[in-house]
Coordinates of C-alpha atoms and ligand atoms in Angstrom, one line a residue:
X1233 CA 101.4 10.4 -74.3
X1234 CA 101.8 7.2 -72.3
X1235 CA 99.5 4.2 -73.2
X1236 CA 98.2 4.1 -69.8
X1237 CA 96.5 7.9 -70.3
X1238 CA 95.6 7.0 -73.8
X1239 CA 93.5 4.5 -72.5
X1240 CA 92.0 7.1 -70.0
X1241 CA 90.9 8.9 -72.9
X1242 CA 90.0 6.1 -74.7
X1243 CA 87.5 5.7 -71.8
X1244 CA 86.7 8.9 -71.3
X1245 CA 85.5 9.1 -75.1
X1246 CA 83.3 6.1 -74.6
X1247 CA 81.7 7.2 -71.4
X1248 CA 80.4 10.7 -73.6
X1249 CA 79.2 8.6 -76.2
X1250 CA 77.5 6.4 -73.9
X1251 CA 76.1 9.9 -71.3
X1252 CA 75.3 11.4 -75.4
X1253 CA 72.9 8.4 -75.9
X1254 CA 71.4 7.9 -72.1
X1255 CA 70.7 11.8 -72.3
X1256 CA 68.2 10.7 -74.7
X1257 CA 64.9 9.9 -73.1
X1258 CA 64.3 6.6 -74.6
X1259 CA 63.4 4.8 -71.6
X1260 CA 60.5 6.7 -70.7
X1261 CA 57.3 4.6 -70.9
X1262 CA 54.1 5.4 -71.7
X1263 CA 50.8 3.7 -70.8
X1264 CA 47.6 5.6 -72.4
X1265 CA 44.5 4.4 -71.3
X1266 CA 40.6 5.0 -72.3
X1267 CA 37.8 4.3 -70.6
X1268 CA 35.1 5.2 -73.5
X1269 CA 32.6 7.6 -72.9
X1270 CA 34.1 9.1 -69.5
X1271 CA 32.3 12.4 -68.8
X1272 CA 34.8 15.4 -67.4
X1273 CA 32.7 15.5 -64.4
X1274 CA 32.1 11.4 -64.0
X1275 CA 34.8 12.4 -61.3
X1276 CA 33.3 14.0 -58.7
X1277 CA 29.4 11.9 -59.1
X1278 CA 30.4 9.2 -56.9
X1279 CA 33.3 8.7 -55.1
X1280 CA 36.4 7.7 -57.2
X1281 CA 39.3 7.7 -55.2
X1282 CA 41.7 5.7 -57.6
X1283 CA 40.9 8.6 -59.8
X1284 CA 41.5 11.0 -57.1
X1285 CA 44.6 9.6 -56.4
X1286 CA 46.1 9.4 -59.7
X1287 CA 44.5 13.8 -59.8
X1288 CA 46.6 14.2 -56.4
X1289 CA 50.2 12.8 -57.5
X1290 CA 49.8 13.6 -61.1
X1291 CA 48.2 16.0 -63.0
X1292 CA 44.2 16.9 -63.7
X1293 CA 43.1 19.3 -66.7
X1294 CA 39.6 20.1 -66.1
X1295 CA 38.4 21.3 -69.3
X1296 CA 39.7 18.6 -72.5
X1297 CA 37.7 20.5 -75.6
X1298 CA 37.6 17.1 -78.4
X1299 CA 37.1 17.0 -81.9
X1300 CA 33.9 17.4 -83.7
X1301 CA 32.1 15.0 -84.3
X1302 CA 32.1 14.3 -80.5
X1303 CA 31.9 10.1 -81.7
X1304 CA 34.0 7.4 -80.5
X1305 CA 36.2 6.4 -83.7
X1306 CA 36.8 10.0 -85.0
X1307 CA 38.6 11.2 -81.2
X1308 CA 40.6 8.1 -80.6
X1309 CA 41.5 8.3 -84.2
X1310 CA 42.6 12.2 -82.9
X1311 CA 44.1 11.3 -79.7
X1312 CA 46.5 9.0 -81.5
X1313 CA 47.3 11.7 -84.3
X1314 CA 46.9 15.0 -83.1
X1315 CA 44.9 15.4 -86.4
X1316 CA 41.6 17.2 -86.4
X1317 CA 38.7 14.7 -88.2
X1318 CA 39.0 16.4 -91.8
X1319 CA 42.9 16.1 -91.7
X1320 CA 42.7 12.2 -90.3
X1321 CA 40.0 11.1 -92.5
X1322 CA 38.0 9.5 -89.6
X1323 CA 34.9 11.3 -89.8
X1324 CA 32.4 9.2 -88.4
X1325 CA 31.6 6.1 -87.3
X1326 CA 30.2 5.4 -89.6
X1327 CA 31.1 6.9 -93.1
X1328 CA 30.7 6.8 -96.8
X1329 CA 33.5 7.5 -99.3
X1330 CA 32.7 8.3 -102.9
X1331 CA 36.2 8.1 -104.3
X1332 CA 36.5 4.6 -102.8
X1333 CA 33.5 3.9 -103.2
X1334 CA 33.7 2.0 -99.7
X1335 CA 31.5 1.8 -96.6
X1336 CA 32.8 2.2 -92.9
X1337 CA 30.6 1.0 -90.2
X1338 CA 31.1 1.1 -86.8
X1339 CA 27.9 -0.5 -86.5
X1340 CA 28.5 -3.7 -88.6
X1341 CA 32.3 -3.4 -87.5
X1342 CA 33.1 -2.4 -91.0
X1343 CA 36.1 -1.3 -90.0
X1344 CA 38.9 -3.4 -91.0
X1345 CA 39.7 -1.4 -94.6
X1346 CA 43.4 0.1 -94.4
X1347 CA 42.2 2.8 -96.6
X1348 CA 40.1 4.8 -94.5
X1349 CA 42.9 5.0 -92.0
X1350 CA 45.9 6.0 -94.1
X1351 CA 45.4 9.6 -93.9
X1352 CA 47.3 9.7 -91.2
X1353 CA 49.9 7.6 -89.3
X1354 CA 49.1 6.7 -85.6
X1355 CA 51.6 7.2 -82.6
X1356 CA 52.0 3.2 -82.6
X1357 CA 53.6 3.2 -86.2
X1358 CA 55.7 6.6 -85.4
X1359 CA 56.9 4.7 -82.3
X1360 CA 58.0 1.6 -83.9
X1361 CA 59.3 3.5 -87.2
X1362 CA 62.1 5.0 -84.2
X1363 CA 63.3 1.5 -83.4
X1364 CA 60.6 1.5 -80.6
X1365 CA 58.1 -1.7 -79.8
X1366 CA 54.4 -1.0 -79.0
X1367 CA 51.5 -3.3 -77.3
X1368 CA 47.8 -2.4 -77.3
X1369 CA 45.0 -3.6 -76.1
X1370 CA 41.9 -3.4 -77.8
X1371 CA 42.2 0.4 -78.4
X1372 CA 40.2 1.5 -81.8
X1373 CA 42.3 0.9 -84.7
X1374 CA 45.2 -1.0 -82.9
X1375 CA 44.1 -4.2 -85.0
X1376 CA 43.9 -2.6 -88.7
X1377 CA 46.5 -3.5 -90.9
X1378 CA 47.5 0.9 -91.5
X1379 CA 50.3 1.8 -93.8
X1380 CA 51.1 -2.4 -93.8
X1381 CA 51.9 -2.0 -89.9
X1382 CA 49.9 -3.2 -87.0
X1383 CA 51.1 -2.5 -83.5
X1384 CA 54.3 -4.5 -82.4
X1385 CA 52.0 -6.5 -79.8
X1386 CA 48.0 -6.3 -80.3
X1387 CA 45.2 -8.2 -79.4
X1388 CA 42.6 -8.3 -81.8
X1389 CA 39.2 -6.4 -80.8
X1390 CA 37.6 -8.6 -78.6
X1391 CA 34.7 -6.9 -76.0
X1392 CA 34.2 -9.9 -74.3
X1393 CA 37.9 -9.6 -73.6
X1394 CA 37.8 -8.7 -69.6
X1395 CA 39.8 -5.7 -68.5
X1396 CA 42.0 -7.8 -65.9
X1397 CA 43.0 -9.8 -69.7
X1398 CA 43.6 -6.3 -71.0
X1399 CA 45.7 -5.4 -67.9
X1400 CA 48.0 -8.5 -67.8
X1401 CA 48.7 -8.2 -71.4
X1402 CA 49.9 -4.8 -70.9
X1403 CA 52.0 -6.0 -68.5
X1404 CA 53.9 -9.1 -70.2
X1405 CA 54.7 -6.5 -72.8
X1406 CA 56.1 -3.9 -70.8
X1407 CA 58.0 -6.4 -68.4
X1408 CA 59.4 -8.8 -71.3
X1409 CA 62.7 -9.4 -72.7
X1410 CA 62.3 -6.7 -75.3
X1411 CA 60.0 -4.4 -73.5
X1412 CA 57.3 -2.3 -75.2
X1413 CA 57.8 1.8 -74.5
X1414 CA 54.1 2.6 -75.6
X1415 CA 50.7 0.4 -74.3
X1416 CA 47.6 1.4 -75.4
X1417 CA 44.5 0.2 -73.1
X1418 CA 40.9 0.7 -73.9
X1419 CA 37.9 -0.2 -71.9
X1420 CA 34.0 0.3 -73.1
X1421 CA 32.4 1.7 -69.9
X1422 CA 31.0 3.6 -69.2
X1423 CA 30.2 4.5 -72.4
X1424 CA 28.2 1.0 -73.1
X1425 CA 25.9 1.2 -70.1
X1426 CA 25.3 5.3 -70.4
X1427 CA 24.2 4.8 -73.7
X1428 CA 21.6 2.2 -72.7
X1429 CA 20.3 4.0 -69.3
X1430 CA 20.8 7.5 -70.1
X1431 CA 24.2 9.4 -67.9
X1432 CA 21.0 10.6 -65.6
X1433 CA 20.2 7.8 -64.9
X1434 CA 21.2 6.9 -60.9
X1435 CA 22.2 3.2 -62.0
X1436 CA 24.9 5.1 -63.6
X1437 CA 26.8 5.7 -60.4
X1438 CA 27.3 1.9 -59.7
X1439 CA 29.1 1.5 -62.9
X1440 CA 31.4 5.0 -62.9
X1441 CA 33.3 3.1 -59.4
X1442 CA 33.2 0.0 -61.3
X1443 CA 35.8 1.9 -63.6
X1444 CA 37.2 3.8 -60.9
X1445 CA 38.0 -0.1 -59.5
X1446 CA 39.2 -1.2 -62.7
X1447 CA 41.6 2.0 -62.8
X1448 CA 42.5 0.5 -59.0
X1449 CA 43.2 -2.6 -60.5
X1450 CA 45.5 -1.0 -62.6
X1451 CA 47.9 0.9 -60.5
X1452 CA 48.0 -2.2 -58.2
X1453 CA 49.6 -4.5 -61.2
X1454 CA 51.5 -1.7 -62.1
X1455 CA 53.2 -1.5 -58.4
X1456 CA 53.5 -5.2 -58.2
X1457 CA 55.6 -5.4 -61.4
X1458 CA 57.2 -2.1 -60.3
X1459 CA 56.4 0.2 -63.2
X1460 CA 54.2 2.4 -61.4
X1461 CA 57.1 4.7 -60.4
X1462 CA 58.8 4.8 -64.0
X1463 CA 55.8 4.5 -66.4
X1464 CA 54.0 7.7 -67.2
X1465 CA 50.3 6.9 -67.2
X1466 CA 47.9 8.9 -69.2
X1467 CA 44.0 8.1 -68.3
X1468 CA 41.9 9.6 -70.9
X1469 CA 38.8 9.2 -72.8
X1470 CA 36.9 9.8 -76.2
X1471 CA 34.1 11.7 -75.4
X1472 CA 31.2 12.8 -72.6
X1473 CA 27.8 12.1 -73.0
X1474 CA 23.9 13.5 -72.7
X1475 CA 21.0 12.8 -71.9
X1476 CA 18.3 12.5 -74.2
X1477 CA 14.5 11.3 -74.3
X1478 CA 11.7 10.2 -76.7
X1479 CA 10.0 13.8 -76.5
X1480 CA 13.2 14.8 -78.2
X1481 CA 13.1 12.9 -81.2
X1482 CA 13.3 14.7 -84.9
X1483 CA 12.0 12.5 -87.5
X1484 CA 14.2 12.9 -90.9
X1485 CA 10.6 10.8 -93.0
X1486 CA 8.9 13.8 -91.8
X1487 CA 10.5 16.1 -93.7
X1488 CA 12.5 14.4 -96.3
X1489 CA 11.3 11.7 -99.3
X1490 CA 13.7 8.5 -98.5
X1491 CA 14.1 7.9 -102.3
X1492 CA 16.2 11.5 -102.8
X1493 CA 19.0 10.4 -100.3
X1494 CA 21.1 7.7 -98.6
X1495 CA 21.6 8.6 -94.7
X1496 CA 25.2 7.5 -94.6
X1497 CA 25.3 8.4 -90.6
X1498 CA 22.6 9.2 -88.0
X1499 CA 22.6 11.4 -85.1
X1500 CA 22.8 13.6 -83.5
X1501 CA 25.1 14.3 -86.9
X1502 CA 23.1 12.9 -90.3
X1503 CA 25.6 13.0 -92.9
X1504 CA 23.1 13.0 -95.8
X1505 CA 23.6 12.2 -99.4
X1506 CA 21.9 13.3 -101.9
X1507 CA 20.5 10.9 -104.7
X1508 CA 21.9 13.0 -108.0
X1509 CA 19.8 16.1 -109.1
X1510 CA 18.3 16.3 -105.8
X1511 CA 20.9 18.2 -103.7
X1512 CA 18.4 21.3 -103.8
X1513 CA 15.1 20.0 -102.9
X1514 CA 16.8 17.6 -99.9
X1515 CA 18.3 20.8 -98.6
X1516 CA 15.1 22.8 -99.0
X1517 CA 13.3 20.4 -97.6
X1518 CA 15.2 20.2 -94.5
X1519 CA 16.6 23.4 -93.7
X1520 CA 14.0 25.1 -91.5
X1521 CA 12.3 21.8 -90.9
X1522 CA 13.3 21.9 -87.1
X1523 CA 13.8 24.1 -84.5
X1524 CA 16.5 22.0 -83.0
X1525 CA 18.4 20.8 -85.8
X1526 CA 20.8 22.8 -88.1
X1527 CA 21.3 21.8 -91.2
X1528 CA 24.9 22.7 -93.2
X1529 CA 25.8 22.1 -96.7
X1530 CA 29.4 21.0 -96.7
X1531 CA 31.3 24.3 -97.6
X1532 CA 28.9 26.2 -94.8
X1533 CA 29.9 23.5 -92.1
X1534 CA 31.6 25.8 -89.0
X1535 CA 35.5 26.9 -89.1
X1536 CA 35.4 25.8 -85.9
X1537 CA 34.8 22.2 -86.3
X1538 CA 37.5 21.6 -88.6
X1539 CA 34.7 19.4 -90.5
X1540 CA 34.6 20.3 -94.0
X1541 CA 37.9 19.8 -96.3
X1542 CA 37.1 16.0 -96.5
X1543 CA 35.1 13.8 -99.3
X1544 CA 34.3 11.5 -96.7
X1545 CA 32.2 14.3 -95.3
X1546 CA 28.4 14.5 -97.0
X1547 CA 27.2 17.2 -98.8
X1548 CA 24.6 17.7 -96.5
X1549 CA 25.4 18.1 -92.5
X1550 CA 22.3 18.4 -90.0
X1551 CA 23.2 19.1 -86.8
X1552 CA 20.9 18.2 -83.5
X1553 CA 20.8 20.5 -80.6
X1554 CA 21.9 18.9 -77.2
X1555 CA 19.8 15.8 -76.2
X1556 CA 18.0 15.8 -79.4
X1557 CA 18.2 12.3 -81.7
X1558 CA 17.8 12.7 -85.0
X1559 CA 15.7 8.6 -87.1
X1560 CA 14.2 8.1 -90.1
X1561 CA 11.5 7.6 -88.1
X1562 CA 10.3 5.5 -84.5
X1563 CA 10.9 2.0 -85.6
X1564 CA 14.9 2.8 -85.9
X1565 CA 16.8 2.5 -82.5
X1566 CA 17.1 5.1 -80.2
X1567 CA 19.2 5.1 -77.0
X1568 CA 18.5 7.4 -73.7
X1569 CA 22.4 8.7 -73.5
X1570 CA 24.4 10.0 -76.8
X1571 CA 27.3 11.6 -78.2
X1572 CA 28.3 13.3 -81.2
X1573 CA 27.0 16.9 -80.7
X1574 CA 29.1 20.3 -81.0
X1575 CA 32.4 19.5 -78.9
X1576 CA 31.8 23.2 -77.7
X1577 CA 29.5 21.4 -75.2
X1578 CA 30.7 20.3 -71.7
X1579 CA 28.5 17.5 -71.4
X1580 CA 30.4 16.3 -74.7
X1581 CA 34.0 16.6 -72.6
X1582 CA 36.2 13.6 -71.5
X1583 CA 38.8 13.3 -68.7
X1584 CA 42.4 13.8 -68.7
X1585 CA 44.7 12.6 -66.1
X1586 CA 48.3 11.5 -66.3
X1587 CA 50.4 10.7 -63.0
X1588 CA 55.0 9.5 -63.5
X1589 CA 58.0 10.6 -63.8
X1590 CA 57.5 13.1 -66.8
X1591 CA 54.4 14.7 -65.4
X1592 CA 54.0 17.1 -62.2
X1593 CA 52.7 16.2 -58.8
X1594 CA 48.6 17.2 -57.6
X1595 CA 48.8 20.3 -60.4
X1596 CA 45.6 21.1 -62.3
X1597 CA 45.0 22.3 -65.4
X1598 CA 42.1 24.6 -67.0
X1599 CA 41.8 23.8 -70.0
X1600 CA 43.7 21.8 -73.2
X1601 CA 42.0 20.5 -76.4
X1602 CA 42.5 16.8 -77.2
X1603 CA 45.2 17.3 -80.5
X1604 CA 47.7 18.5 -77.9
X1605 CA 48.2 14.7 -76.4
X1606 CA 49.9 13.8 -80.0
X1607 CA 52.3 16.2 -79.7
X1608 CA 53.1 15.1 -75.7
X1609 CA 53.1 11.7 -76.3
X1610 CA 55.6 12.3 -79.0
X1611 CA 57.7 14.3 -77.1
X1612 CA 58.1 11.8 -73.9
X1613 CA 58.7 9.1 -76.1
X1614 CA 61.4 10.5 -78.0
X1615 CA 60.0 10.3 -81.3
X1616 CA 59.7 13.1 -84.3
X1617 CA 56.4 14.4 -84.5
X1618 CA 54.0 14.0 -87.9
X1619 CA 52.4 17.1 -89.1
X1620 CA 49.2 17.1 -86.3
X1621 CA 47.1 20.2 -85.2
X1622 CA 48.2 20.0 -81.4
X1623 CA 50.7 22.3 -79.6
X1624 CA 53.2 20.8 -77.5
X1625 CA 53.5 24.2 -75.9
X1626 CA 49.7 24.2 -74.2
X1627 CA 50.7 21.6 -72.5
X1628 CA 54.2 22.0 -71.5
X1629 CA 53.3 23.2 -68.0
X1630 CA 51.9 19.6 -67.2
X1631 CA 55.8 18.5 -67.1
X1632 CA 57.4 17.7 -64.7
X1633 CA 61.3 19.7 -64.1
X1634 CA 63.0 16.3 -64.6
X1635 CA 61.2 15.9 -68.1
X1636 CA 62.8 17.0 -71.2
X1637 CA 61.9 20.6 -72.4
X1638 CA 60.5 21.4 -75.3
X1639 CA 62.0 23.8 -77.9
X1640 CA 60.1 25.7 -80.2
X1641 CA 57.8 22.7 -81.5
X1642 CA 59.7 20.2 -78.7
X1643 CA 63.5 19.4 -79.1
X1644 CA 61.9 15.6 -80.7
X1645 CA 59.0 17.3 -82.5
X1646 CA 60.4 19.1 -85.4
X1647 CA 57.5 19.6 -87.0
X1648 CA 55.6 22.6 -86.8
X1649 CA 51.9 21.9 -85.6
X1650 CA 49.5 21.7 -88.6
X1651 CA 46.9 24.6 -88.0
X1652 CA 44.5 23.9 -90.8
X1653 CA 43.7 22.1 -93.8
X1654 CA 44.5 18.7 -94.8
X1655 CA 48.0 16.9 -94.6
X1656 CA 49.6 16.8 -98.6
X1657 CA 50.8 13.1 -98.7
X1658 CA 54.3 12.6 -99.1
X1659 CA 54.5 15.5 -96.4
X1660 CA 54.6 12.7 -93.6
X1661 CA 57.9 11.6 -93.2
X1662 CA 59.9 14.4 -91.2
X1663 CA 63.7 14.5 -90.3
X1664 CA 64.7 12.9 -86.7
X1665 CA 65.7 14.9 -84.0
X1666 CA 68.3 17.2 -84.9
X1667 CA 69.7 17.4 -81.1
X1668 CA 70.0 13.4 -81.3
X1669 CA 72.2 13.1 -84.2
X1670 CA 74.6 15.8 -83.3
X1671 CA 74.9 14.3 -79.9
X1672 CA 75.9 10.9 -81.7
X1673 CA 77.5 12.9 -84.1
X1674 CA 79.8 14.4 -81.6
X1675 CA 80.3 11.7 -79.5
X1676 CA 80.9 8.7 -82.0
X1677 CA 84.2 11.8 -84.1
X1678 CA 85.3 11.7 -80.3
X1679 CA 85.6 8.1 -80.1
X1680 CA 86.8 7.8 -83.4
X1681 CA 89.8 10.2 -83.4
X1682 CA 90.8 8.3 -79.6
X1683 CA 90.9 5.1 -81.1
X1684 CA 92.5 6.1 -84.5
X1685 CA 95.2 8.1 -81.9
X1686 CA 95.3 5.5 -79.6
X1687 CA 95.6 2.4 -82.9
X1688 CA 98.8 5.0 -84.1
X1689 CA 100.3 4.8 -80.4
X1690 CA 100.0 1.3 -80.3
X1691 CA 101.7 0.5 -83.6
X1692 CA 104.7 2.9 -82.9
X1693 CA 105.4 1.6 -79.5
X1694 CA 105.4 -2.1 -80.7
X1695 CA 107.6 -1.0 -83.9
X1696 CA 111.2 -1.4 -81.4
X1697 CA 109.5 -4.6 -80.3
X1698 CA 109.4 -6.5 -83.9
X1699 CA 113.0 -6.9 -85.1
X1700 CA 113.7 -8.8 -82.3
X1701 CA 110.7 -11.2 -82.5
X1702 CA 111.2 -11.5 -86.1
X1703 CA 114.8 -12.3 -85.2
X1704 CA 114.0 -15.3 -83.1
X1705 CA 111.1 -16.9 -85.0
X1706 CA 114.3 -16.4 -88.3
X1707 CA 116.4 -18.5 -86.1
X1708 CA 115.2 -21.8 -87.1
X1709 CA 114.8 -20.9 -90.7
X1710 CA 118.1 -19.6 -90.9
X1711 CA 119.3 -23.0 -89.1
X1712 CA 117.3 -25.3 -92.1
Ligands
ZN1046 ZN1 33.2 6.4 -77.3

C-alpha cells in the first residue's frame, strides 16, 4: 500500500468518525415555553393568529389531559419530568411534609428548599449531565438549587421581570459563544388576570391577544437572530381554568372544629391534617357534609390521579366539584377563576403547540397527556431518559420524517416509561444511548487501526532512509 492511499484511508476513517458523531442529533434546539393558566380553547375566543400560525406550520394536539392536582407547581414540575405528582413529590402548591418536617408555600414563596424537589431530576440537570448547557427564564423551579444543580443560565424568579427581558435572555443564551440546546420561558398570563376576573369574564379577551402578541414577539426575535428555522419551539401551559362564584362557596368551619386539624392546602383540593386521635371524627365530620365536595382518606384517593403513594399527601383529601371553592370560612380570600379540580375536566386542559425542524407541518393531534412531553423532549435533545410515566410512542406521530425515530422507548430514551408507583432512589441514573457509543465505538477502532497501519508504513518506508542520514551527521564525529 502506497502512502498516498494510506492517507486516503486515513481520511476516509476520520470522515466516519466525524458522519458517526454528526449523525447524532445534538444540535437540535429546544425552546419550551409556558404561558400559565392557558385554557385549550383560549385559542379560538379571540383572535390569535401568532398562535394560529405556529398551529398551521407546526403541530396542534387538541386535548393535553395534565396531572392531578390541576395546580401550577405540581404540572410544571411534570412537564419537566414526565413524573406523575406522587412519583415527583410536588404535590401542591402548597404542601406539608411530615418526615421533613418542612413547609412548602407557593403562597409565601416557600419554595426555595432543595428537598421537596429531589424526588426527581428535571430535563435541565439531565441536559447538562450530557455535556449539554441550559438557560431559563423564570420557569418554576429553574432557580432552586435541585440535586446541587441550577440551570447552566437562569434568572432568578422575578414577576416584575417583563417578557421582552425574558425573551432577550433566551436569546443571548442560545446565540452565544457556547450556545444553550434547552431554554425554558415562562410567562404568568393569563393565569394572573383569570384568576382575579373569572375566564368568563369578557375583560378576559383583551388579555388572551396580549399573549398571543407576546408569542408574536417571540417568533419575530427568533427570525431576526435566525433560530426560528432550526429551533424546535414547544408552546405549552400548566393548566386551564374555571369559573367560579360566591354562591359556590363550601365553608370547611361549618362542618369541621379548627382545633382537630391543620388545613395544609385549600381548594378546590384541602389537603387536611388531622390533629392526633382525631382522624375519625374530622373524616366523619366531613364526609357527607357537602353535596359538592368529596372527601378521600389517603388510601381511597382515585387510581386515576396517581395521587396517593406520597407522605407529602394528607390523610385526608376533599375534593370540590367544578367551580366550587372550598375556605375556612368568608373572611379567607376567594378569587372568581380557579384551578386545581379533577384533570378529567376540559376546562382544567392547557395548550400544546410546537412548530421546527423535528416536528410536522399544520398536523393536529387528538389527544396526549402532559407526561409524554418528558419523554419527547428527551428524545430531540439526545439525552437518556429518567424513569418518567410518559410514552414517547403517543407522541411519535407529531415528528417530523427528518427527526430521529424512536425505538422501543426512543433510540436516546432507554428507559422504559414508569407506569406506576414511585421512583426507588438510586434507580435514577440510566446507561447512555447504546446506539451512540457503538457509533463512537466503531468509528474511533476504525481510526485507530488506520493510524496504527498507517504509523507501521511510515516507519518501514523511512527505515532505507536512516543509515544514510546517520552516515552523514557521523561524518564530523568520525573527523574529531
Ligand atoms: Zn399555573
Amino acid at each position: 500500500m502506497t502512502s498516498k492511499r494510506l492517507w486516503v484511508s486515513f481520511v476516509l476513517a476520520a470522515v466516519t468518525l466525524s458522519i458517526t458523531f454528526s449523525l447524532q442529533p445534538d444540535q437540535q434546539k429546544v425552546l419550551l415555553v409556558s404561558f400559565d393558566g392557558f385554557r385549550w380553547d383560549y385559542l379560538y375566543r379571540v383572535p390569535t393568529p401568532h398562535f394560529h400560525h405556529v398551529m398551521k406550520y407546526g403541530v396542534h394536539v387538541k386535548q393535553v389531559t395534565n396531572i392531578f392536582l390541576t395546580k401550577t407547581y405540581p404540572n410544571h414540575y411534570t412537564l419537566v419530568t414526565g413524573l406523575f405528582a406522587e412519583n415527583h413529590g410536588i404535590v401542591a402548591n402548597d404542601m406539608f411534609d411530615p418526615i421533613l418536617n418542612k413547609s412548602f408555600s407557593l403562597g409565601h414563596m416557600d419554595i426555595y428548599d432543595s428537598e421537596f424537589w429531589e424526588e426527581a431530576t428535571p430535563i435541565w440537570i439531565t441536559n447538562q449531565r450530557a455535556g449539554h448547557t441550559s438557560g431559563a427564564a423564570m420557569w418554576p423551579g429553574t432557580d432552586v438549587k435541585i440535586h446541587n444543580s441550577f440551570p447552566t443560565h437562569y434568572l432568578p424568579y422575578n414577576e416584575s421581570v417583563s417578557f421582552e427581558e425574558r425573551v432577550a435572555k433566551i436569546i443571548e443564551w442560545f446565540t452565544s459563544k457556547e450556545p444553550i440546546n434547552l431554554g425554558l420561558l415562562y410567562w404568568e398570563e393569563p393565569d394572573d388576570t383569570a384568576h382575579d376576573l373569572g375566564p368568563d369574564s369578557p375583560l378576559m379577551g383583551p388579555v388572551i391577544s396580549d399573549v398571543d402578541r407576546k408569542l408574536g414577539y417571540l417568533i419575530q426575535m427568533l427570525k431576526k437572530a435566525k433560530l426560528w428555522d432550526v429551533l424546535n419551539l414547544i408552546i405549552t401551559s400548566d393548566h386551564g381554568m374555571t369559573q367560579c362564584s360566591e354562591e359556590r362557596i363550601i365553608e370547611l368551619d361549618q362542618y369541621l372544629d379548627k382545633d382537630n386539624y391543620v388545613l395544609v392546602d385549600q381548594s378546590p383540593v384541602a389537603a387536611i391534617l388531622p390533629k392526633e386521635g382525631k382522624f375519625d371524627e374530622v373524616y366523619e365530620a366531613l364526609a357527607h357534609a357537602h353535596p359538592n365536595l368529596t372527601v378521600y382518606r389517603r388510601e381511597e384517593i382515585p387510581e386515576r390521579w396517581h395521587y396517593r403513594d406520597n407522605s407529602r399527601i394528607q390523610p385526608i383529601i376533599a375534593v370540590a366539584d367544578e367551580g366550587w371553592y372550598i375556605l375556612r370560612n368568608k373572611s379567607d380570600d376567594f378569587m372568581l377563576g380557579n384551578h386545581g379540580y379533577d384533570n378529567e375536566l376540559a376546562e382544567m386542559h392547557p395548550i400544546f403547540l410546537a412548530h421546527g425542524p423535528s416536528f410536522r407541518e399544520n398536523f393536529t393531534k387528538e389527544a396526549m397527556n402532559s407526561t409524554d412531553l418528558y419523554p419527547l423532549l428527551c428524545h430531540l435533545l439526545n439525552v437518556t431518559a429518567m424513569p418518567h410515566n410518559g410514552s414517547l410512542r403517543s407522541v411519535q406521530d407529531l415528528l417530523s420524517a427528518a427527526a430521529p425515530r424512536a425505538g422501543p422507548y426512543g433510540p436516546y430514551t432507554q428507559s422504559p416509561p414508569l407506569l406506576q408507583g414511585r421512583v426507588p432512589p438510586g434507580e435514577n441514573e440510566q446507561e447512555a444511548s447504546y446506539a451512540y457509543f457503538l457509533g463512537v465505538s466503531l468509528g474511533s477502532i476504525i481510526v485507530i487501526v488506520f493510524f496504527i497501519i498507517f504509523i507501521k508504513h511510515l516507519i518501514r518506508s523511512q527505515i532505507p532512509v536512516l543509515p544514510d542520514f546517520q552516515a552523514e551527521i557521523s561524518q564530523p564525529l568520525l573527523q574529531a
